[in-house]
């Protein structure tokens, strides 16, 4: 006696067989990663085609396994590529890779929330789009502030910078401890 | 189901780690190298990391599961409900159901994600449709539930959910039989007795006797003859039916209610249809399932509760796969006059010998051949199985001929009316005198 075959979703199948909502999010992640890599061309720098292909491949894999550390590697390469290929004069274009990094992160996070076979409901996508829009606006505000403050030409202060960074880390630690207390 | 404490708390996800690590490292790099463009690039990470951390849920969701119906018929559907309480701070609930043979899950990918209002604390229901396509005692699940917070930063679970049992009774196949039972023996029922008595079927008009009911007086003939005459009737008696089910083998491909039938599919559905037909007519029906991994015996009784017990036993039938240790001539404790209906694909000669043994006791026996026409072994590439199957089918044809020549009717199962002609023949033959071993 034989019955229907067992349904499984291997990697190759999961690339193309997901619901449309997931396929669109995957395309968004891969496209944003590529734009983040190739966007350095607008600053006058030459993008590394091989590295861009590697990032695209990693983005494809990360979009099929969104709840994995591969996403960190993808956004890490985009940031480091920008850091090494451009210089401080590229501040005017930095909002583009920043928004691309946001899209990659938000897309992977949204994909990781639900099982690989599951369709993403409309209200769920709308909420994620709204949240990403809020963060995008915050990024544009910071970019605008950086552009306006960049014209001041004031020398930096090492001590104040270090203190600010320590304060930021302290806030992160306090928030983390609050989270740990909630667990108990 | 016990869930480890590690799963029963909110844990940061890879997404949250990515935002925290990305934010701190990019911001640190920007500060060290005096690059304001890196501050811009760090902004999305920092905002998302802070947002995710600040909205970390403190609730402890409690999941539970239930089936809409615990028992249904083949082809019918119900829902599996996962309910989660204490959902404050939860943004999404996801559920995955394991593949189960003979169950169609809606959505077909067996995974659901539900959007949750994080401000509310009301229970969240995640429901999936379940359609049973084959009889049996099925397991729905096990499944898994996971709850996530804003930005997918924290996850509660994955919580394994216990499987639910769904008893799927054989489909109510249309079966009708207009032929009377050969030996009605009971006190009440729909079958016309051979003897006069209280009933509804006209027998004759005879003179009034003491004890006759006044409403039986036939006034037209009484006026003509000048004496009281009454209408006599045949008694209405019920009969006892024994359904014997051969569950030794399950041969052929089964695609459930919508596709091809295996031998056991046809046998079980036929037995269910015949049992249901006679129970609804008010007869007493007994059942024996032999050759199964879980042989079952049900004494003769009537009523819907008895029908339900028999259908449940049929649904739980597991093919035994062996004829060894089977008693060829077991004690059936059958009342005289019982109509015995044996459902079998007649693959083994043991079944036919069993039929011969039953008939030698003088019982009215009908063998129903439940071998589907779709069962073949033509796809066997080597050809050996195909050849063996054809040889066995030829032998089977000879054995059926021998049984038929011994006076035991063998009929193919064709649904409604399958037994009409053969039961009429059995009834006529039952009226004739004969010799039998007792």
PDB file of N, CA and C in Angstrom, chain B residues 205-284:
ATOM      1  N   UNK B 205     -58.224 -13.389   5.082  1.00  0.00           N
ATOM      2  CA  UNK B 205     -59.397 -12.992   5.875  1.00  0.00           C
ATOM      3  C   UNK B 205     -59.984 -14.269   6.459  1.00  0.00           C
ATOM      4  N   UNK B 206     -60.156 -14.258   7.768  1.00  0.00           N
ATOM      5  CA  UNK B 206     -60.611 -15.490   8.434  1.00  0.00           C
ATOM      6  C   UNK B 206     -61.681 -15.115   9.444  1.00  0.00           C
ATOM      7  N   UNK B 207     -62.417 -16.114   9.943  1.00  0.00           N
ATOM      8  CA  UNK B 207     -63.451 -15.832  10.949  1.00  0.00           C
ATOM      9  C   UNK B 207     -62.851 -15.302  12.244  1.00  0.00           C
ATOM     10  N   UNK B 208     -63.657 -14.492  12.919  1.00  0.00           N
ATOM     11  CA  UNK B 208     -63.230 -13.877  14.169  1.00  0.00           C
ATOM     12  C   UNK B 208     -62.989 -14.930  15.250  1.00  0.00           C
ATOM     13  N   UNK B 209     -61.882 -14.770  15.998  1.00  0.00           N
ATOM     14  CA  UNK B 209     -61.604 -15.665  17.119  1.00  0.00           C
ATOM     15  C   UNK B 209     -61.457 -14.830  18.383  1.00  0.00           C
ATOM     16  N   UNK B 210     -61.609 -15.480  19.497  1.00  0.00           N
ATOM     17  CA  UNK B 210     -61.475 -14.778  20.766  1.00  0.00           C
ATOM     18  C   UNK B 210     -60.035 -14.271  20.892  1.00  0.00           C
ATOM     19  N   UNK B 211     -59.887 -13.009  21.221  1.00  0.00           N
ATOM     20  CA  UNK B 211     -58.549 -12.419  21.338  1.00  0.00           C
ATOM     21  C   UNK B 211     -58.199 -11.506  20.190  1.00  0.00           C
ATOM     22  N   UNK B 212     -58.942 -11.625  19.099  1.00  0.00           N
ATOM     23  CA  UNK B 212     -58.674 -10.735  17.958  1.00  0.00           C
ATOM     24  C   UNK B 212     -59.051  -9.307  18.311  1.00  0.00           C
ATOM     25  N   UNK B 213     -58.281  -8.369  17.786  1.00  0.00           N
ATOM     26  CA  UNK B 213     -58.557  -6.963  18.047  1.00  0.00           C
ATOM     27  C   UNK B 213     -59.743  -6.504  17.206  1.00  0.00           C
ATOM     28  N   UNK B 214     -60.520  -5.634  17.789  1.00  0.00           N
ATOM     29  CA  UNK B 214     -61.731  -5.178  17.098  1.00  0.00           C
ATOM     30  C   UNK B 214     -61.385  -4.398  15.832  1.00  0.00           C
ATOM     31  N   UNK B 215     -60.204  -3.696  15.873  1.00  0.00           N
ATOM     32  CA  UNK B 215     -59.863  -2.896  14.691  1.00  0.00           C
ATOM     33  C   UNK B 215     -59.453  -3.763  13.516  1.00  0.00           C
ATOM     34  N   UNK B 216     -59.319  -5.086  13.764  1.00  0.00           N
ATOM     35  CA  UNK B 216     -58.978  -5.992  12.674  1.00  0.00           C
ATOM     36  C   UNK B 216     -60.220  -6.526  11.941  1.00  0.00           C
ATOM     37  N   UNK B 217     -61.380  -6.198  12.463  1.00  0.00           N
ATOM     38  CA  UNK B 217     -62.602  -6.723  11.832  1.00  0.00           C
ATOM     39  C   UNK B 217     -62.733  -6.154  10.427  1.00  0.00           C
ATOM     40  N   UNK B 218     -62.991  -7.057   9.480  1.00  0.00           N
ATOM     41  CA  UNK B 218     -63.167  -6.662   8.093  1.00  0.00           C
ATOM     42  C   UNK B 218     -64.668  -6.541   7.815  1.00  0.00           C
ATOM     43  N   UNK B 219     -65.178  -5.318   7.846  1.00  0.00           N
ATOM     44  CA  UNK B 219     -66.632  -5.107   7.820  1.00  0.00           C
ATOM     45  C   UNK B 219     -67.272  -5.486   6.493  1.00  0.00           C
ATOM     46  N   UNK B 220     -66.669  -5.230   5.344  1.00  0.00           N
ATOM     47  CA  UNK B 220     -67.371  -5.618   4.089  1.00  0.00           C
ATOM     48  C   UNK B 220     -67.653  -7.103   4.008  1.00  0.00           C
ATOM     49  N   UNK B 221     -66.656  -7.943   4.324  1.00  0.00           N
ATOM     50  CA  UNK B 221     -66.899  -9.388   4.240  1.00  0.00           C
ATOM     51  C   UNK B 221     -67.821  -9.844   5.358  1.00  0.00           C
ATOM     52  N   UNK B 222     -67.777  -9.185   6.525  1.00  0.00           N
ATOM     53  CA  UNK B 222     -68.658  -9.556   7.641  1.00  0.00           C
ATOM     54  C   UNK B 222     -70.107  -9.307   7.256  1.00  0.00           C
ATOM     55  N   UNK B 223     -70.380  -8.170   6.538  1.00  0.00           N
ATOM     56  CA  UNK B 223     -71.748  -7.863   6.130  1.00  0.00           C
ATOM     57  C   UNK B 223     -72.237  -8.853   5.081  1.00  0.00           C
ATOM     58  N   UNK B 224     -71.303  -9.261   4.185  1.00  0.00           N
ATOM     59  CA  UNK B 224     -71.713 -10.193   3.123  1.00  0.00           C
ATOM     60  C   UNK B 224     -72.005 -11.582   3.677  1.00  0.00           C
ATOM     61  N   UNK B 225     -71.217 -12.052   4.599  1.00  0.00           N
ATOM     62  CA  UNK B 225     -71.337 -13.424   5.091  1.00  0.00           C
ATOM     63  C   UNK B 225     -72.248 -13.525   6.304  1.00  0.00           C
ATOM     64  N   UNK B 226     -72.513 -12.431   6.955  1.00  0.00           N
ATOM     65  CA  UNK B 226     -73.364 -12.481   8.144  1.00  0.00           C
ATOM     66  C   UNK B 226     -72.624 -12.874   9.394  1.00  0.00           C
ATOM     67  N   UNK B 227     -71.327 -13.124   9.356  1.00  0.00           N
ATOM     68  CA  UNK B 227     -70.512 -13.443  10.545  1.00  0.00           C
ATOM     69  C   UNK B 227     -69.292 -12.543  10.586  1.00  0.00           C
ATOM     70  N   UNK B 228     -68.728 -12.412  11.785  1.00  0.00           N
ATOM     71  CA  UNK B 228     -67.584 -11.501  11.905  1.00  0.00           C
ATOM     72  C   UNK B 228     -66.329 -12.104  11.280  1.00  0.00           C
ATOM     73  N   UNK B 229     -65.693 -11.370  10.423  1.00  0.00           N
ATOM     74  CA  UNK B 229     -64.411 -11.768   9.827  1.00  0.00           C
ATOM     75  C   UNK B 229     -63.339 -10.736  10.200  1.00  0.00           C
ATOM     76  N   UNK B 230     -62.132 -11.199  10.297  1.00  0.00           N
ATOM     77  CA  UNK B 230     -61.019 -10.299  10.602  1.00  0.00           C
ATOM     78  C   UNK B 230     -59.931 -10.447   9.545  1.00  0.00           C
ATOM     79  N   UNK B 231     -59.117  -9.394   9.429  1.00  0.00           N
ATOM     80  CA  UNK B 231     -57.982  -9.418   8.511  1.00  0.00           C
ATOM     81  C   UNK B 231     -56.777  -9.994   9.250  1.00  0.00           C
ATOM     82  N   UNK B 232     -56.255 -11.063   8.734  1.00  0.00           N
ATOM     83  CA  UNK B 232     -55.053 -11.663   9.346  1.00  0.00           C
ATOM     84  C   UNK B 232     -53.817 -11.152   8.619  1.00  0.00           C
ATOM     85  N   UNK B 233     -52.762 -11.001   9.357  1.00  0.00           N
ATOM     86  CA  UNK B 233     -51.487 -10.495   8.777  1.00  0.00           C
ATOM     87  C   UNK B 233     -50.358 -11.450   9.113  1.00  0.00           C
ATOM     88  N   UNK B 234     -49.264 -11.266   8.378  1.00  0.00           N
ATOM     89  CA  UNK B 234     -48.023 -11.959   8.734  1.00  0.00           C
ATOM     90  C   UNK B 234     -47.349 -11.175   9.853  1.00  0.00           C
ATOM     91  N   UNK B 235     -46.651 -11.855  10.699  1.00  0.00           N
ATOM     92  CA  UNK B 235     -45.889 -11.176  11.757  1.00  0.00           C
ATOM     93  C   UNK B 235     -44.695 -10.453  11.141  1.00  0.00           C
ATOM     94  N   UNK B 236     -44.352  -9.316  11.743  1.00  0.00           N
ATOM     95  CA  UNK B 236     -43.135  -8.594  11.325  1.00  0.00           C
ATOM     96  C   UNK B 236     -42.018  -8.963  12.274  1.00  0.00           C
ATOM     97  N   UNK B 237     -41.025  -9.579  11.742  1.00  0.00           N
ATOM     98  CA  UNK B 237     -39.904 -10.037  12.577  1.00  0.00           C
ATOM     99  C   UNK B 237     -38.612  -9.381  12.113  1.00  0.00           C
ATOM    100  N   UNK B 238     -37.685  -9.230  13.052  1.00  0.00           N
ATOM    101  CA  UNK B 238     -36.362  -8.780  12.634  1.00  0.00           C
ATOM    102  C   UNK B 238     -35.483  -9.998  12.398  1.00  0.00           C
ATOM    103  N   UNK B 239     -34.303  -9.735  11.882  1.00  0.00           N
ATOM    104  CA  UNK B 239     -33.393 -10.849  11.623  1.00  0.00           C
ATOM    105  C   UNK B 239     -32.021 -10.490  12.172  1.00  0.00           C
ATOM    106  N   UNK B 240     -31.172 -11.481  12.265  1.00  0.00           N
ATOM    107  CA  UNK B 240     -29.810 -11.254  12.745  1.00  0.00           C
ATOM    108  C   UNK B 240     -28.849 -11.381  11.577  1.00  0.00           C
ATOM    109  N   UNK B 241     -27.975 -10.412  11.472  1.00  0.00           N
ATOM    110  CA  UNK B 241     -27.004 -10.391  10.384  1.00  0.00           C
ATOM    111  C   UNK B 241     -25.615 -10.395  10.997  1.00  0.00           C
ATOM    112  N   UNK B 242     -24.773 -11.269  10.513  1.00  0.00           N
ATOM    113  CA  UNK B 242     -23.377 -11.284  10.956  1.00  0.00           C
ATOM    114  C   UNK B 242     -22.506 -10.818   9.791  1.00  0.00           C
ATOM    115  N   UNK B 243     -21.768  -9.749  10.018  1.00  0.00           N
ATOM    116  CA  UNK B 243     -20.858  -9.231   8.995  1.00  0.00           C
ATOM    117  C   UNK B 243     -19.447  -9.668   9.372  1.00  0.00           C
ATOM    118  N   UNK B 244     -18.831 -10.445   8.501  1.00  0.00           N
ATOM    119  CA  UNK B 244     -17.456 -10.913   8.738  1.00  0.00           C
ATOM    120  C   UNK B 244     -16.530 -10.149   7.806  1.00  0.00           C
ATOM    121  N   UNK B 245     -15.522  -9.561   8.382  1.00  0.00           N
ATOM    122  CA  UNK B 245     -14.615  -8.695   7.619  1.00  0.00           C
ATOM    123  C   UNK B 245     -13.234  -9.343   7.586  1.00  0.00           C
ATOM    124  N   UNK B 246     -12.727  -9.531   6.381  1.00  0.00           N
ATOM    125  CA  UNK B 246     -11.372 -10.076   6.207  1.00  0.00           C
ATOM    126  C   UNK B 246     -10.401  -8.908   6.111  1.00  0.00           C
ATOM    127  N   UNK B 247      -9.636  -8.701   7.181  1.00  0.00           N
ATOM    128  CA  UNK B 247      -8.686  -7.579   7.219  1.00  0.00           C
ATOM    129  C   UNK B 247      -7.256  -8.082   7.227  1.00  0.00           C
ATOM    130  N   UNK B 248      -7.043  -9.235   6.622  1.00  0.00           N
ATOM    131  CA  UNK B 248      -5.700  -9.802   6.660  1.00  0.00           C
ATOM    132  C   UNK B 248      -4.712  -8.993   5.844  1.00  0.00           C
ATOM    133  N   UNK B 249      -5.149  -8.539   4.673  1.00  0.00           N
ATOM    134  CA  UNK B 249      -4.225  -7.844   3.785  1.00  0.00           C
ATOM    135  C   UNK B 249      -4.822  -6.527   3.323  1.00  0.00           C
ATOM    136  N   UNK B 250      -3.941  -5.652   2.929  1.00  0.00           N
ATOM    137  CA  UNK B 250      -4.363  -4.418   2.278  1.00  0.00           C
ATOM    138  C   UNK B 250      -3.529  -4.294   1.011  1.00  0.00           C
ATOM    139  N   UNK B 251      -4.130  -4.656  -0.096  1.00  0.00           N
ATOM    140  CA  UNK B 251      -3.394  -4.729  -1.356  1.00  0.00           C
ATOM    141  C   UNK B 251      -3.866  -3.614  -2.280  1.00  0.00           C
ATOM    142  N   UNK B 252      -2.930  -3.011  -2.955  1.00  0.00           N
ATOM    143  CA  UNK B 252      -3.254  -1.961  -3.906  1.00  0.00           C
ATOM    144  C   UNK B 252      -3.010  -0.586  -3.332  1.00  0.00           C
ATOM    145  N   UNK B 253      -3.029   0.372  -4.220  1.00  0.00           N
ATOM    146  CA  UNK B 253      -2.769   1.752  -3.823  1.00  0.00           C
ATOM    147  C   UNK B 253      -4.061   2.391  -3.313  1.00  0.00           C
ATOM    148  N   UNK B 254      -3.920   3.099  -2.215  1.00  0.00           N
ATOM    149  CA  UNK B 254      -5.067   3.815  -1.672  1.00  0.00           C
ATOM    150  C   UNK B 254      -4.802   5.306  -1.767  1.00  0.00           C
ATOM    151  N   UNK B 255      -5.700   5.999  -2.447  1.00  0.00           N
ATOM    152  CA  UNK B 255      -5.590   7.455  -2.553  1.00  0.00           C
ATOM    153  C   UNK B 255      -6.678   8.149  -1.749  1.00  0.00           C
ATOM    154  N   UNK B 256      -7.272   7.421  -0.836  1.00  0.00           N
ATOM    155  CA  UNK B 256      -8.309   8.037  -0.024  1.00  0.00           C
ATOM    156  C   UNK B 256      -9.651   8.055  -0.728  1.00  0.00           C
ATOM    157  N   UNK B 257     -10.556   8.842  -0.182  1.00  0.00           N
ATOM    158  CA  UNK B 257     -11.940   8.847  -0.664  1.00  0.00           C
ATOM    159  C   UNK B 257     -12.044   9.386  -2.082  1.00  0.00           C
ATOM    160  N   UNK B 258     -11.064  10.180  -2.501  1.00  0.00           N
ATOM    161  CA  UNK B 258     -11.159  10.826  -3.816  1.00  0.00           C
ATOM    162  C   UNK B 258     -10.424  10.056  -4.908  1.00  0.00           C
ATOM    163  N   UNK B 259      -9.735   8.981  -4.552  1.00  0.00           N
ATOM    164  CA  UNK B 259      -8.909   8.314  -5.552  1.00  0.00           C
ATOM    165  C   UNK B 259      -9.098   6.804  -5.558  1.00  0.00           C
ATOM    166  N   UNK B 260      -8.031   6.118  -5.912  1.00  0.00           N
ATOM    167  CA  UNK B 260      -8.083   4.665  -6.031  1.00  0.00           C
ATOM    168  C   UNK B 260      -8.304   4.016  -4.666  1.00  0.00           C
ATOM    169  N   UNK B 261      -8.931   2.843  -4.696  1.00  0.00           N
ATOM    170  CA  UNK B 261      -9.222   2.108  -3.468  1.00  0.00           C
ATOM    171  C   UNK B 261      -8.321   0.895  -3.373  1.00  0.00           C
ATOM    172  N   UNK B 262      -7.840   0.628  -2.173  1.00  0.00           N
ATOM    173  CA  UNK B 262      -7.153  -0.640  -1.931  1.00  0.00           C
ATOM    174  C   UNK B 262      -8.193  -1.686  -1.552  1.00  0.00           C
ATOM    175  N   UNK B 263      -7.743  -2.912  -1.381  1.00  0.00           N
ATOM    176  CA  UNK B 263      -8.706  -3.977  -1.037  1.00  0.00           C
ATOM    177  C   UNK B 263      -9.357  -3.712   0.322  1.00  0.00           C
ATOM    178  N   UNK B 264      -8.541  -3.234   1.270  1.00  0.00           N
ATOM    179  CA  UNK B 264      -9.099  -3.004   2.601  1.00  0.00           C
ATOM    180  C   UNK B 264     -10.051  -1.803   2.591  1.00  0.00           C
ATOM    181  N   UNK B 265      -9.767  -0.817   1.739  1.00  0.00           N
ATOM    182  CA  UNK B 265     -10.699   0.314   1.608  1.00  0.00           C
ATOM    183  C   UNK B 265     -12.080  -0.198   1.218  1.00  0.00           C
ATOM    184  N   UNK B 266     -12.108  -0.988   0.154  1.00  0.00           N
ATOM    185  CA  UNK B 266     -13.397  -1.490  -0.329  1.00  0.00           C
ATOM    186  C   UNK B 266     -14.067  -2.363   0.723  1.00  0.00           C
ATOM    187  N   UNK B 267     -13.277  -3.208   1.385  1.00  0.00           N
ATOM    188  CA  UNK B 267     -13.844  -4.112   2.387  1.00  0.00           C
ATOM    189  C   UNK B 267     -14.458  -3.327   3.544  1.00  0.00           C
ATOM    190  N   UNK B 268     -13.704  -2.368   4.051  1.00  0.00           N
ATOM    191  CA  UNK B 268     -14.182  -1.606   5.208  1.00  0.00           C
ATOM    192  C   UNK B 268     -15.411  -0.784   4.844  1.00  0.00           C
ATOM    193  N   UNK B 269     -15.361  -0.127   3.684  1.00  0.00           N
ATOM    194  CA  UNK B 269     -16.506   0.709   3.290  1.00  0.00           C
ATOM    195  C   UNK B 269     -17.745  -0.140   3.017  1.00  0.00           C
ATOM    196  N   UNK B 270     -17.531  -1.311   2.404  1.00  0.00           N
ATOM    197  CA  UNK B 270     -18.668  -2.195   2.143  1.00  0.00           C
ATOM    198  C   UNK B 270     -19.262  -2.699   3.460  1.00  0.00           C
ATOM    199  N   UNK B 271     -18.396  -3.102   4.385  1.00  0.00           N
ATOM    200  CA  UNK B 271     -18.888  -3.595   5.674  1.00  0.00           C
ATOM    201  C   UNK B 271     -19.642  -2.497   6.421  1.00  0.00           C
ATOM    202  N   UNK B 272     -19.122  -1.281   6.352  1.00  0.00           N
ATOM    203  CA  UNK B 272     -19.797  -0.159   7.017  1.00  0.00           C
ATOM    204  C   UNK B 272     -21.162   0.095   6.378  1.00  0.00           C
ATOM    205  N   UNK B 273     -21.204   0.040   5.059  1.00  0.00           N
ATOM    206  CA  UNK B 273     -22.467   0.315   4.369  1.00  0.00           C
ATOM    207  C   UNK B 273     -23.511  -0.744   4.700  1.00  0.00           C
ATOM    208  N   UNK B 274     -23.109  -2.004   4.678  1.00  0.00           N
ATOM    209  CA  UNK B 274     -24.063  -3.088   4.955  1.00  0.00           C
ATOM    210  C   UNK B 274     -24.536  -3.014   6.409  1.00  0.00           C
ATOM    211  N   UNK B 275     -23.587  -2.792   7.335  1.00  0.00           N
ATOM    212  CA  UNK B 275     -23.962  -2.705   8.748  1.00  0.00           C
ATOM    213  C   UNK B 275     -24.938  -1.560   8.975  1.00  0.00           C
ATOM    214  N   UNK B 276     -24.623  -0.417   8.388  1.00  0.00           N
ATOM    215  CA  UNK B 276     -25.477   0.750   8.592  1.00  0.00           C
ATOM    216  C   UNK B 276     -26.866   0.511   8.004  1.00  0.00           C
ATOM    217  N   UNK B 277     -26.900  -0.139   6.839  1.00  0.00           N
ATOM    218  CA  UNK B 277     -28.193  -0.406   6.200  1.00  0.00           C
ATOM    219  C   UNK B 277     -29.066  -1.285   7.098  1.00  0.00           C
ATOM    220  N   UNK B 278     -28.505  -2.365   7.604  1.00  0.00           N
ATOM    221  CA  UNK B 278     -29.327  -3.283   8.402  1.00  0.00           C
ATOM    222  C   UNK B 278     -29.675  -2.695   9.766  1.00  0.00           C
ATOM    223  N   UNK B 279     -28.745  -1.942  10.358  1.00  0.00           N
ATOM    224  CA  UNK B 279     -29.054  -1.315  11.652  1.00  0.00           C
ATOM    225  C   UNK B 279     -30.202  -0.322  11.493  1.00  0.00           C
ATOM    226  N   UNK B 280     -30.180   0.448  10.429  1.00  0.00           N
ATOM    227  CA  UNK B 280     -31.237   1.443  10.226  1.00  0.00           C
ATOM    228  C   UNK B 280     -32.564   0.788   9.890  1.00  0.00           C
ATOM    229  N   UNK B 281     -32.518  -0.458   9.418  1.00  0.00           N
ATOM    230  CA  UNK B 281     -33.766  -1.204   9.196  1.00  0.00           C
ATOM    231  C   UNK B 281     -34.279  -1.835  10.477  1.00  0.00           C
ATOM    232  N   UNK B 282     -33.507  -1.747  11.535  1.00  0.00           N
ATOM    233  CA  UNK B 282     -33.948  -2.302  12.809  1.00  0.00           C
ATOM    234  C   UNK B 282     -33.486  -3.719  13.047  1.00  0.00           C
ATOM    235  N   UNK B 283     -32.586  -4.232  12.217  1.00  0.00           N
ATOM    236  CA  UNK B 283     -32.108  -5.606  12.419  1.00  0.00           C
ATOM    237  C   UNK B 283     -31.024  -5.626  13.492  1.00  0.00           C
ATOM    238  N   UNK B 284     -30.776  -6.835  13.976  1.00  0.00           N
ATOM    239  CA  UNK B 284     -29.649  -7.009  14.905  1.00  0.00           C
ATOM    240  C   UNK B 284     -28.426  -7.412  14.090  1.00  0.00           C
TER     241      UNK B 284
END
